[in-house]
Amino acid sequence: MDFRLPPESVELAEAVREYLAGTHGSDVLRRLDAGGNRDLRIWQGLVEMGLTGLLVPESHGGLGMRLLGGALIARECGRACLAEPLVDTALVAVPWLIARGETGDLAAIAAGEKLVALPHTINPWVADGEGAELASVDPLRNLVAAPEGAGDDPLLLDLGALTSAAQLVGLSEAMLDQAVAYAQVREQFGHAIGGFQAIKHKLADVAVALEFVRPVLWRAAQAMDDGLASAPLHVSHAKYAATDAAYLAAESAIQIHGAMGYTYEVDLHFWMKRTWALSGAWGDRNFHYRRIEDAALGGAHPLGPQHTFA
Amino acid sequence: MDLAYTPRQQAFRQEVREWLAAHVPAERLVTLERKEGFDQHVAWERELASGNWGMVTWPSEYGGRGLDLIEWLIFEEEYWAAGAPLRANQNGIFLLGPTIMEFGSDEQKARFLPPMARGEVIWAQAWSEPGAGSDMAAIKATARRDGDHYVINGQKTWSSRASFADWGFGLFRTEEGSRRHKGLSFLLFDLEAPGITRRPIRQLHGDPGFAELFFDEVRVPAENRIAGEGEGWKVAMATAGFERGLMLRSPGRFQATAARLMALLRETAERASPGLREDVVRLWMNAQAYAYNTYQVAARIMAGGSIGAEASLNKIFWSELDRAMHRAAMHLLGPAAELRTLPDGRANEWLEGYIFSLSGPIYAGSNEIQRNITAERLLGLPRVGAG
Ligand SMILES: Cc1cc2nc3c(=O)[nH]c(=O)nc-3n(C[C@H](O)[C@H](O)[C@H](O)COP(=O)(O)OP(=O)(O)OC[C@H]3O[C@@H](n4cnc5c(N)ncnc54)[C@H](O)[C@@H]3O)c2cc1C
């Protein structure tokens, strides 16, 4: 029993965080939002860090990491509000293709040359498809209606839900950081507003919520890596809890920004809107709640302290 | 990351489970907030100690088993799942014990720890004063040096179990005229010492759970001081960290409550509204999340890490989880919630538990104070005025 994150995955995630902080700032989001083209150098950098091949086996030119490492990267994508089509291809499609023994495209995916976005019945709209048809609340999300007869493979759903939950955690962490930073500089009544307890306590509540979502997320990723029968329960727990924490983080952050938060001019709105989008994607809160209730009350999953990890 | 328990850990779990199955009292003990129940709980402490289970993480020389934190978590899971009684000695084993291990002299360790592990001396914590609750640095009780003794005067209050306990530990002003957190010392005293008057205070449940202590020229040997004179605040802060952190509130306890709550939901499913159902399932999830978080922190500590201001996050979470679980049970019970004894003759443990859970967000540093600490020390927000 050792519930610590693997150091190599943590190191890679830290490098990605640094890279995205340096190259993918809010100026990039604003430029894209204004109709500008993608800066392909950003994508190239992600490819060079090996992220497109993160979960691709080394024999096919990838890094051969496990989903736990993938969840750490998805969290960074959320933190940066990444506007590149990395997660659906590299962290959802790849492990699904591998599980089905369809390895033909893996090398091209790892090389960053091929993008795959898989539809699912529960997820009627695919993000980042070509020729966007539907407008998302998230201005940087290009939605395409999924083709008829899309599959309902449960593994695909769990992969989508897990990586959405991870992004939601990263998004929430970034919104908390933005709100803290604003509370330190905005002054009213002669003090930084962050000195007022009403503000402090709101931010503390977000910190508490996140502290108790993260381990649920790691637990879910590891359950999938270990192929546990209870993995869907853990994934649903992560998605449900991450959704609630993300809404709390978003609503607290906008409140703390005051009217400034209600404008298109502060960056916060990009993160908030991605939060709303991902909360509903790959199984909404209600869907995941029902899966948890069925597992927990239906007796399929043993309850009680003796079963924390068994 | 490896979430499988090792064969050794599994064997340990089995050993704990078997011992508890054979020893946990079949009859529910009377509440330890009453003398009769307190004595029963002390007897249970001694029973535990007879099996060498008094404090499993302590070194064997002090009466422990030298187990690591993961093994402790396993022990606690089994302990609460078996329905074993509350620990009368929790102030000693979880708060004072670790404090003495960190700051005490070898002589103090040898003198105080083994009797604590054996359940022979039950400890009370005496920090709060009528004018020093959240603002603990406002402590007024004094300890004047007189040769190789201190002479204590003043008053302490809300001291859990002090109505019946044997010894107390607390902070006293050893430097005349000192202010705030300076000039305080951490002293241990015999509650039977001449000059101490205890006045039990009835709590919400009606029983004399804690006491007020009055000190009138009480003589305490100087060798009962932990760490240096004037270093009391530093020591007390470490103790407070233990109180909020891992030890006092093991996840097994909340998981056991969550499991009972889920069982209650099954029994009352016909009456429960969908909203209440979801509340309960969510609380079960939170109890799981608390366990995962604790295992993660334990694994980090075992690898050489430490726990700092994050203990505040932990304290807020468990205390509000506990209250919410008991509140949900009150709603599930419906009209039966008001009964002190249920129609089937069992005590209404949910009601008792709900009353007790209301104190969690107040003691061990109120949750408002924990939110201040979180905002200032973890998030880096400015301090303005008090708090
Ligand atoms: C069941 C129980 C057991 C206890 N056991 C012990 C014990 O064994 N030993 C011991 O020494 N003490 C014990 N206590 C006392 C406990 O430590 C204090 O109750 C606690 O520190 C709060 O102090 P107070 O009650 O004086 O509340 P106050 O400090 O008067 O606070 C009242 C309210 O104001 C809020 N408040 C105070 N200051 C601030 C601030 N700066 N910002 C925002 N809000 C603030 C508090 O959060 C609280 O909601 C126990 C208390 C209870 C309920």
PDB file of C-alpha atoms in Angstrom, chain B residues 142 144 151-155 193-197 213-219:
ATOM      1  CA  THR B 142      -0.140  31.857  35.993  1.00  0.00           C
ATOM      2  CA  ARG B 144       5.074  31.316  39.453  1.00  0.00           C
ATOM      3  CA  VAL B 151       2.806  27.540  41.869  1.00  0.00           C
ATOM      4  CA  ILE B 152      -0.315  27.709  39.709  1.00  0.00           C
ATOM      5  CA  ASN B 153      -3.220  30.121  40.085  1.00  0.00           C
ATOM      6  CA  GLY B 154      -6.162  30.826  37.817  1.00  0.00           C
ATOM      7  CA  GLN B 155      -8.908  29.034  35.975  1.00  0.00           C
ATOM      8  CA  ALA B 193      -3.161  17.939  43.697  1.00  0.00           C
ATOM      9  CA  PRO B 194      -4.168  20.117  46.661  1.00  0.00           C
ATOM     10  CA  GLY B 195      -5.608  23.459  45.571  1.00  0.00           C
ATOM     11  CA  ILE B 196      -7.392  22.162  42.445  1.00  0.00           C
ATOM     12  CA  THR B 197     -11.182  22.359  42.422  1.00  0.00           C
ATOM     13  CA  LEU B 213     -10.781  23.838  36.886  1.00  0.00           C
ATOM     14  CA  PHE B 214      -9.848  26.323  39.567  1.00  0.00           C
ATOM     15  CA  PHE B 215      -6.228  26.533  40.719  1.00  0.00           C
ATOM     16  CA  ASP B 216      -5.379  28.002  44.104  1.00  0.00           C
ATOM     17  CA  GLU B 217      -1.651  27.925  44.893  1.00  0.00           C
ATOM     18  CA  VAL B 218      -1.236  24.493  43.315  1.00  0.00           C
ATOM     19  CA  ARG B 219       2.355  23.233  43.517  1.00  0.00           C
TER      20      ARG B 219
END
